[in-house]
């Protein structure tokens, strides 16, 4: 379950290709329809993905040059760019995402090995430059589901789902708002523990379904819990 940027570039390219194929089938009514994200149309999601790619280009450039380049000019500017682009025609949205994805790929290719050891400033604080390719892959795969056009967590590549599940479960460790639970997956062969396992429920399912439930992209209908009872409520994914 590597997050090595040089090993993940192929996965980003494949995920981008799947997303672009989905976009190519959307008409004006489709992109104006609601996504799974409250208050956002599919056009908002697609514009966000394009601007996110450009934001990651900024961070890769900062890592490569040592200049303090922010991901976005400001939070307000990010919001304004998404709002301004959401109602564009499907062909324009497609060209924008294709172009921004290409710029991201070129920025990755331009990174010297030593630059991956830098730290960059994201919207949520410092982050290792070596995690930026994983971050882009996560954005593509999760927001592809958010488009609500048939791409489901079950369609995620297994390696991606396993990485996401481990990352989210690890991130819940130590959070006071995270319920204690044992997550069992991979045919019962693997477990992840959140909080104190003593008396905690065991929740079992496939890695994509567990990950989707933890990040609020699934109600967990296909998961099982022991002892029997309602699923706990995971905190908001951040």
PDB file of C-alpha atoms in Angstrom:
ATOM      1  CA  UNK A   1       0.000   0.000   0.000  1.00  0.00           C
ATOM      2  CA  UNK A   2       2.617   2.456  -1.090  1.00  0.00           C
ATOM      3  CA  UNK A   3       2.174   6.212  -1.211  1.00  0.00           C
ATOM      4  CA  UNK A   4       5.455   6.567  -3.117  1.00  0.00           C
ATOM      5  CA  UNK A   5       4.697   9.308  -5.666  1.00  0.00           C
ATOM      6  CA  UNK A   6       6.746   7.671  -8.402  1.00  0.00           C
ATOM      7  CA  UNK A   7       4.784   4.438  -8.015  1.00  0.00           C
ATOM      8  CA  UNK A   8       1.380   6.140  -7.921  1.00  0.00           C
ATOM      9  CA  UNK A   9       1.657   8.218 -11.081  1.00  0.00           C
ATOM     10  CA  UNK A  10       0.272   5.377 -13.191  1.00  0.00           C
ATOM     11  CA  UNK A  11      -2.713   5.030 -10.863  1.00  0.00           C
ATOM     12  CA  UNK A  12      -3.404   8.769 -11.139  1.00  0.00           C
ATOM     13  CA  UNK A  13      -3.266   8.512 -14.933  1.00  0.00           C
ATOM     14  CA  UNK A  14      -5.690   5.565 -14.915  1.00  0.00           C
ATOM     15  CA  UNK A  15      -8.084   7.274 -12.489  1.00  0.00           C
ATOM     16  CA  UNK A  16      -7.980  10.456 -14.574  1.00  0.00           C
ATOM     17  CA  UNK A  17      -8.742   8.499 -17.735  1.00  0.00           C
ATOM     18  CA  UNK A  18     -11.778   6.892 -16.066  1.00  0.00           C
ATOM     19  CA  UNK A  19     -13.007  10.290 -14.905  1.00  0.00           C
ATOM     20  CA  UNK A  20     -12.568  11.858 -18.344  1.00  0.00           C
ATOM     21  CA  UNK A  21     -14.508   8.996 -19.940  1.00  0.00           C
ATOM     22  CA  UNK A  22     -17.335   9.656 -17.494  1.00  0.00           C
ATOM     23  CA  UNK A  23     -17.261  13.381 -18.246  1.00  0.00           C
ATOM     24  CA  UNK A  24     -17.382  12.813 -21.994  1.00  0.00           C
ATOM     25  CA  UNK A  25     -20.832  11.227 -21.603  1.00  0.00           C
ATOM     26  CA  UNK A  26     -22.407  14.131 -19.667  1.00  0.00           C
ATOM     27  CA  UNK A  27     -24.671  16.687 -21.307  1.00  0.00           C
ATOM     28  CA  UNK A  28     -25.697  20.136 -20.074  1.00  0.00           C
ATOM     29  CA  UNK A  29     -28.555  18.792 -17.950  1.00  0.00           C
ATOM     30  CA  UNK A  30     -26.239  16.223 -16.398  1.00  0.00           C
ATOM     31  CA  UNK A  31     -23.610  18.729 -15.283  1.00  0.00           C
ATOM     32  CA  UNK A  32     -26.299  21.055 -13.900  1.00  0.00           C
ATOM     33  CA  UNK A  33     -27.820  18.264 -11.791  1.00  0.00           C
ATOM     34  CA  UNK A  34     -27.046  17.768  -8.118  1.00  0.00           C
ATOM     35  CA  UNK A  35     -23.991  15.835  -7.004  1.00  0.00           C
ATOM     36  CA  UNK A  36     -23.716  13.901  -3.745  1.00  0.00           C
ATOM     37  CA  UNK A  37     -22.118  16.955  -2.107  1.00  0.00           C
ATOM     38  CA  UNK A  38     -24.693  19.279  -0.494  1.00  0.00           C
ATOM     39  CA  UNK A  39     -25.119  22.500  -2.454  1.00  0.00           C
ATOM     40  CA  UNK A  40     -22.884  21.415  -5.322  1.00  0.00           C
ATOM     41  CA  UNK A  41     -23.889  20.436  -8.810  1.00  0.00           C
ATOM     42  CA  UNK A  42     -21.783  18.074 -10.869  1.00  0.00           C
ATOM     43  CA  UNK A  43     -20.370  21.190 -12.504  1.00  0.00           C
ATOM     44  CA  UNK A  44     -19.117  22.336  -9.094  1.00  0.00           C
ATOM     45  CA  UNK A  45     -17.428  18.982  -8.481  1.00  0.00           C
ATOM     46  CA  UNK A  46     -15.787  18.951 -11.910  1.00  0.00           C
ATOM     47  CA  UNK A  47     -14.579  22.544 -11.562  1.00  0.00           C
ATOM     48  CA  UNK A  48     -13.217  21.757  -8.114  1.00  0.00           C
ATOM     49  CA  UNK A  49     -11.273  18.815  -9.538  1.00  0.00           C
ATOM     50  CA  UNK A  50      -9.718  21.047 -12.192  1.00  0.00           C
ATOM     51  CA  UNK A  51      -8.758  23.771  -9.735  1.00  0.00           C
ATOM     52  CA  UNK A  52      -7.497  21.139  -7.292  1.00  0.00           C
ATOM     53  CA  UNK A  53      -5.110  19.878  -9.979  1.00  0.00           C
ATOM     54  CA  UNK A  54      -3.824  23.415 -10.474  1.00  0.00           C
ATOM     55  CA  UNK A  55      -3.507  23.813  -6.706  1.00  0.00           C
ATOM     56  CA  UNK A  56      -1.363  20.704  -6.544  1.00  0.00           C
ATOM     57  CA  UNK A  57       0.747  22.096  -9.384  1.00  0.00           C
ATOM     58  CA  UNK A  58       1.367  25.131  -7.186  1.00  0.00           C
ATOM     59  CA  UNK A  59       2.481  22.898  -4.325  1.00  0.00           C
ATOM     60  CA  UNK A  60       4.728  20.797  -6.542  1.00  0.00           C
ATOM     61  CA  UNK A  61       6.303  23.982  -7.866  1.00  0.00           C
ATOM     62  CA  UNK A  62       6.851  25.191  -4.307  1.00  0.00           C
ATOM     63  CA  UNK A  63       8.554  21.908  -3.428  1.00  0.00           C
ATOM     64  CA  UNK A  64      10.740  22.056  -6.528  1.00  0.00           C
ATOM     65  CA  UNK A  65      11.763  25.712  -6.300  1.00  0.00           C
ATOM     66  CA  UNK A  66      11.653  26.381  -2.554  1.00  0.00           C
ATOM     67  CA  UNK A  67       9.333  29.344  -3.100  1.00  0.00           C
ATOM     68  CA  UNK A  68       6.416  29.699  -0.625  1.00  0.00           C
ATOM     69  CA  UNK A  69       3.651  29.217  -3.212  1.00  0.00           C
ATOM     70  CA  UNK A  70       0.216  28.546  -1.654  1.00  0.00           C
ATOM     71  CA  UNK A  71      -2.146  25.922  -3.022  1.00  0.00           C
ATOM     72  CA  UNK A  72      -4.812  28.590  -3.595  1.00  0.00           C
ATOM     73  CA  UNK A  73      -4.568  32.367  -3.453  1.00  0.00           C
ATOM     74  CA  UNK A  74      -7.058  32.253  -0.579  1.00  0.00           C
ATOM     75  CA  UNK A  75     -10.050  30.273   0.627  1.00  0.00           C
ATOM     76  CA  UNK A  76     -12.371  32.906  -0.815  1.00  0.00           C
ATOM     77  CA  UNK A  77     -10.600  32.769  -4.168  1.00  0.00           C
ATOM     78  CA  UNK A  78     -10.939  28.977  -4.248  1.00  0.00           C
ATOM     79  CA  UNK A  79     -14.679  29.217  -3.572  1.00  0.00           C
ATOM     80  CA  UNK A  80     -15.131  31.973  -6.164  1.00  0.00           C
ATOM     81  CA  UNK A  81     -13.298  29.991  -8.841  1.00  0.00           C
ATOM     82  CA  UNK A  82     -15.497  26.945  -8.258  1.00  0.00           C
ATOM     83  CA  UNK A  83     -18.689  29.004  -8.350  1.00  0.00           C
ATOM     84  CA  UNK A  84     -17.580  30.852 -11.477  1.00  0.00           C
ATOM     85  CA  UNK A  85     -16.799  27.631 -13.343  1.00  0.00           C
ATOM     86  CA  UNK A  86     -19.655  25.398 -12.269  1.00  0.00           C
ATOM     87  CA  UNK A  87     -22.175  26.453 -14.927  1.00  0.00           C
ATOM     88  CA  UNK A  88     -19.868  26.123 -17.932  1.00  0.00           C
ATOM     89  CA  UNK A  89     -20.818  23.875 -20.867  1.00  0.00           C
ATOM     90  CA  UNK A  90     -19.784  20.208 -20.623  1.00  0.00           C
ATOM     91  CA  UNK A  91     -17.165  20.545 -23.377  1.00  0.00           C
ATOM     92  CA  UNK A  92     -15.519  23.447 -21.550  1.00  0.00           C
ATOM     93  CA  UNK A  93     -15.511  21.550 -18.266  1.00  0.00           C
ATOM     94  CA  UNK A  94     -13.977  18.551 -19.999  1.00  0.00           C
ATOM     95  CA  UNK A  95     -11.251  20.616 -21.656  1.00  0.00           C
ATOM     96  CA  UNK A  96     -10.489  22.341 -18.356  1.00  0.00           C
ATOM     97  CA  UNK A  97     -10.086  19.095 -16.446  1.00  0.00           C
ATOM     98  CA  UNK A  98      -8.065  17.506 -19.231  1.00  0.00           C
ATOM     99  CA  UNK A  99      -5.720  20.504 -19.372  1.00  0.00           C
ATOM    100  CA  UNK A 100      -5.297  20.844 -15.611  1.00  0.00           C
ATOM    101  CA  UNK A 101      -4.656  17.098 -15.294  1.00  0.00           C
ATOM    102  CA  UNK A 102      -1.958  17.358 -17.925  1.00  0.00           C
ATOM    103  CA  UNK A 103      -0.355  20.274 -16.078  1.00  0.00           C
ATOM    104  CA  UNK A 104      -0.335  18.173 -12.925  1.00  0.00           C
ATOM    105  CA  UNK A 105       1.324  15.253 -14.717  1.00  0.00           C
ATOM    106  CA  UNK A 106       3.972  17.575 -16.155  1.00  0.00           C
ATOM    107  CA  UNK A 107       4.651  19.090 -12.725  1.00  0.00           C
ATOM    108  CA  UNK A 108       5.154  15.608 -11.275  1.00  0.00           C
ATOM    109  CA  UNK A 109       7.538  14.713 -14.087  1.00  0.00           C
ATOM    110  CA  UNK A 110       9.541  17.894 -13.409  1.00  0.00           C
ATOM    111  CA  UNK A 111      10.192  17.007  -9.756  1.00  0.00           C
ATOM    112  CA  UNK A 112      13.795  16.101  -8.952  1.00  0.00           C
ATOM    113  CA  UNK A 113      14.115  13.253  -6.476  1.00  0.00           C
ATOM    114  CA  UNK A 114      15.302  15.494  -3.645  1.00  0.00           C
ATOM    115  CA  UNK A 115      12.262  17.803  -3.966  1.00  0.00           C
ATOM    116  CA  UNK A 116       9.930  15.043  -2.772  1.00  0.00           C
ATOM    117  CA  UNK A 117      11.464  15.477   0.683  1.00  0.00           C
ATOM    118  CA  UNK A 118      10.178  19.044   0.998  1.00  0.00           C
ATOM    119  CA  UNK A 119       7.219  20.168   3.084  1.00  0.00           C
ATOM    120  CA  UNK A 120       4.473  22.264   1.473  1.00  0.00           C
ATOM    121  CA  UNK A 121       1.649  24.346   2.898  1.00  0.00           C
ATOM    122  CA  UNK A 122      -1.805  22.971   2.079  1.00  0.00           C
ATOM    123  CA  UNK A 123      -5.174  24.400   3.082  1.00  0.00           C
ATOM    124  CA  UNK A 124      -5.028  22.326   6.253  1.00  0.00           C
ATOM    125  CA  UNK A 125      -1.407  22.927   7.141  1.00  0.00           C
ATOM    126  CA  UNK A 126       2.015  21.481   6.277  1.00  0.00           C
ATOM    127  CA  UNK A 127       2.151  18.261   4.264  1.00  0.00           C
ATOM    128  CA  UNK A 128       5.040  16.224   2.831  1.00  0.00           C
ATOM    129  CA  UNK A 129       5.491  16.837  -0.888  1.00  0.00           C
ATOM    130  CA  UNK A 130       5.854  13.072  -1.276  1.00  0.00           C
ATOM    131  CA  UNK A 131       2.134  12.734  -0.405  1.00  0.00           C
ATOM    132  CA  UNK A 132       0.879  15.052  -3.150  1.00  0.00           C
ATOM    133  CA  UNK A 133       0.417  12.370  -5.795  1.00  0.00           C
ATOM    134  CA  UNK A 134      -1.545  10.259  -3.332  1.00  0.00           C
ATOM    135  CA  UNK A 135      -3.585  13.347  -2.453  1.00  0.00           C
ATOM    136  CA  UNK A 136      -4.484  13.901  -6.088  1.00  0.00           C
ATOM    137  CA  UNK A 137      -5.439  10.255  -6.551  1.00  0.00           C
ATOM    138  CA  UNK A 138      -7.694  10.450  -3.507  1.00  0.00           C
ATOM    139  CA  UNK A 139      -9.404  13.571  -4.839  1.00  0.00           C
ATOM    140  CA  UNK A 140     -10.098  11.973  -8.203  1.00  0.00           C
ATOM    141  CA  UNK A 141     -11.424   8.679  -6.885  1.00  0.00           C
ATOM    142  CA  UNK A 142     -13.620  10.099  -4.120  1.00  0.00           C
ATOM    143  CA  UNK A 143     -15.085  12.914  -6.211  1.00  0.00           C
ATOM    144  CA  UNK A 144     -15.733  10.548  -9.121  1.00  0.00           C
ATOM    145  CA  UNK A 145     -18.147   8.831  -6.733  1.00  0.00           C
ATOM    146  CA  UNK A 146     -19.557  12.233  -5.717  1.00  0.00           C
ATOM    147  CA  UNK A 147     -20.651  12.847  -9.306  1.00  0.00           C
ATOM    148  CA  UNK A 148     -23.417  10.263  -8.780  1.00  0.00           C
ATOM    149  CA  UNK A 149     -23.208   8.948 -12.316  1.00  0.00           C
ATOM    150  CA  UNK A 150     -22.785   5.251 -11.557  1.00  0.00           C
ATOM    151  CA  UNK A 151     -19.173   5.113 -10.368  1.00  0.00           C
ATOM    152  CA  UNK A 152     -19.307   3.503  -6.926  1.00  0.00           C
ATOM    153  CA  UNK A 153     -16.834   2.749  -4.136  1.00  0.00           C
ATOM    154  CA  UNK A 154     -16.988  -0.862  -5.333  1.00  0.00           C
ATOM    155  CA  UNK A 155     -15.385   0.397  -8.565  1.00  0.00           C
ATOM    156  CA  UNK A 156     -12.328   1.708  -6.735  1.00  0.00           C
ATOM    157  CA  UNK A 157      -9.173  -0.299  -7.380  1.00  0.00           C
ATOM    158  CA  UNK A 158      -8.502  -2.564  -4.414  1.00  0.00           C
ATOM    159  CA  UNK A 159      -5.108  -1.000  -3.677  1.00  0.00           C
ATOM    160  CA  UNK A 160      -6.663   2.472  -3.528  1.00  0.00           C
ATOM    161  CA  UNK A 161      -9.487   1.321  -1.256  1.00  0.00           C
ATOM    162  CA  UNK A 162      -7.056  -0.354   1.128  1.00  0.00           C
ATOM    163  CA  UNK A 163      -4.839   2.749   1.297  1.00  0.00           C
ATOM    164  CA  UNK A 164      -7.808   5.015   1.891  1.00  0.00           C
ATOM    165  CA  UNK A 165      -9.211   2.760   4.603  1.00  0.00           C
ATOM    166  CA  UNK A 166      -5.880   2.619   6.445  1.00  0.00           C
ATOM    167  CA  UNK A 167      -5.405   6.388   6.159  1.00  0.00           C
ATOM    168  CA  UNK A 168      -8.871   7.250   7.445  1.00  0.00           C
ATOM    169  CA  UNK A 169      -8.809   4.712  10.274  1.00  0.00           C
ATOM    170  CA  UNK A 170      -5.362   5.902  11.350  1.00  0.00           C
ATOM    171  CA  UNK A 171      -6.601   9.489  11.263  1.00  0.00           C
ATOM    172  CA  UNK A 172      -9.445   8.596  13.636  1.00  0.00           C
ATOM    173  CA  UNK A 173      -7.049   7.277  16.256  1.00  0.00           C
ATOM    174  CA  UNK A 174      -6.915   9.706  19.124  1.00  0.00           C
ATOM    175  CA  UNK A 175      -9.889  11.772  17.959  1.00  0.00           C
ATOM    176  CA  UNK A 176     -12.249  12.236  20.913  1.00  0.00           C
ATOM    177  CA  UNK A 177     -15.273  12.256  18.585  1.00  0.00           C
ATOM    178  CA  UNK A 178     -14.398   8.909  16.999  1.00  0.00           C
ATOM    179  CA  UNK A 179     -16.309   5.904  18.336  1.00  0.00           C
ATOM    180  CA  UNK A 180     -14.275   2.867  19.339  1.00  0.00           C
ATOM    181  CA  UNK A 181     -14.562   0.070  16.786  1.00  0.00           C
ATOM    182  CA  UNK A 182     -12.736  -2.796  15.164  1.00  0.00           C
ATOM    183  CA  UNK A 183     -12.794  -2.802  11.362  1.00  0.00           C
ATOM    184  CA  UNK A 184     -12.439  -6.259   9.834  1.00  0.00           C
ATOM    185  CA  UNK A 185     -11.868  -6.693   6.099  1.00  0.00           C
ATOM    186  CA  UNK A 186     -10.014  -8.632   3.423  1.00  0.00           C
ATOM    187  CA  UNK A 187     -11.920 -11.828   4.078  1.00  0.00           C
ATOM    188  CA  UNK A 188     -11.549 -11.471   7.864  1.00  0.00           C
ATOM    189  CA  UNK A 189      -7.746 -11.563   7.560  1.00  0.00           C
ATOM    190  CA  UNK A 190      -7.064  -7.943   8.512  1.00  0.00           C
ATOM    191  CA  UNK A 191      -8.250  -5.661  11.285  1.00  0.00           C
ATOM    192  CA  UNK A 192      -7.888  -1.992  12.055  1.00  0.00           C
ATOM    193  CA  UNK A 193      -8.635  -0.761  15.555  1.00  0.00           C
ATOM    194  CA  UNK A 194      -9.995   2.670  16.392  1.00  0.00           C
ATOM    195  CA  UNK A 195      -9.954   3.568  20.059  1.00  0.00           C
ATOM    196  CA  UNK A 196     -10.156   1.008  22.857  1.00  0.00           C
ATOM    197  CA  UNK A 197     -11.084  -2.382  21.385  1.00  0.00           C
ATOM    198  CA  UNK A 198     -12.339  -3.697  24.734  1.00  0.00           C
ATOM    199  CA  UNK A 199     -16.104  -3.979  24.248  1.00  0.00           C
ATOM    200  CA  UNK A 200     -16.003  -2.127  20.918  1.00  0.00           C
ATOM    201  CA  UNK A 201     -18.198  -3.434  18.090  1.00  0.00           C
ATOM    202  CA  UNK A 202     -16.592  -5.272  15.190  1.00  0.00           C
ATOM    203  CA  UNK A 203     -17.657  -3.968  11.785  1.00  0.00           C
ATOM    204  CA  UNK A 204     -16.988  -6.254   8.865  1.00  0.00           C
ATOM    205  CA  UNK A 205     -17.068  -5.653   5.126  1.00  0.00           C
ATOM    206  CA  UNK A 206     -15.031  -5.120   2.020  1.00  0.00           C
ATOM    207  CA  UNK A 207     -12.347  -2.424   2.173  1.00  0.00           C
ATOM    208  CA  UNK A 208     -14.105  -0.109  -0.323  1.00  0.00           C
ATOM    209  CA  UNK A 209     -17.375  -0.267   1.605  1.00  0.00           C
ATOM    210  CA  UNK A 210     -15.702   0.327   4.962  1.00  0.00           C
ATOM    211  CA  UNK A 211     -13.717   3.265   3.574  1.00  0.00           C
ATOM    212  CA  UNK A 212     -16.778   4.773   1.888  1.00  0.00           C
ATOM    213  CA  UNK A 213     -18.754   4.530   5.136  1.00  0.00           C
ATOM    214  CA  UNK A 214     -15.997   6.162   7.173  1.00  0.00           C
ATOM    215  CA  UNK A 215     -15.770   9.141   4.791  1.00  0.00           C
ATOM    216  CA  UNK A 216     -19.525   9.643   4.528  1.00  0.00           C
ATOM    217  CA  UNK A 217     -20.005   8.250   1.027  1.00  0.00           C
ATOM    218  CA  UNK A 218     -22.075   5.293   2.173  1.00  0.00           C
ATOM    219  CA  UNK A 219     -24.600   4.551   4.901  1.00  0.00           C
ATOM    220  CA  UNK A 220     -22.906   1.185   5.401  1.00  0.00           C
ATOM    221  CA  UNK A 221     -25.930  -0.879   4.417  1.00  0.00           C
ATOM    222  CA  UNK A 222     -23.815  -3.857   3.351  1.00  0.00           C
ATOM    223  CA  UNK A 223     -21.602  -3.852   6.443  1.00  0.00           C
ATOM    224  CA  UNK A 224     -22.207  -6.216   9.336  1.00  0.00           C
ATOM    225  CA  UNK A 225     -21.747  -5.421  13.004  1.00  0.00           C
ATOM    226  CA  UNK A 226     -21.188  -7.645  16.015  1.00  0.00           C
ATOM    227  CA  UNK A 227     -22.706  -7.622  18.503  1.00  0.00           C
ATOM    228  CA  UNK A 228     -25.831  -6.841  16.544  1.00  0.00           C
ATOM    229  CA  UNK A 229     -26.992  -3.243  16.651  1.00  0.00           C
ATOM    230  CA  UNK A 230     -26.813   0.061  14.785  1.00  0.00           C
ATOM    231  CA  UNK A 231     -23.571   1.160  13.186  1.00  0.00           C
ATOM    232  CA  UNK A 232     -21.709   3.850  15.121  1.00  0.00           C
ATOM    233  CA  UNK A 233     -21.530   7.302  13.579  1.00  0.00           C
ATOM    234  CA  UNK A 234     -18.075   8.176  12.268  1.00  0.00           C
ATOM    235  CA  UNK A 235     -17.019  11.800  12.707  1.00  0.00           C
ATOM    236  CA  UNK A 236     -16.837  14.090   9.711  1.00  0.00           C
ATOM    237  CA  UNK A 237     -13.952  13.200   7.431  1.00  0.00           C
ATOM    238  CA  UNK A 238     -11.377  15.970   7.292  1.00  0.00           C
TER     239      UNK A 238
END
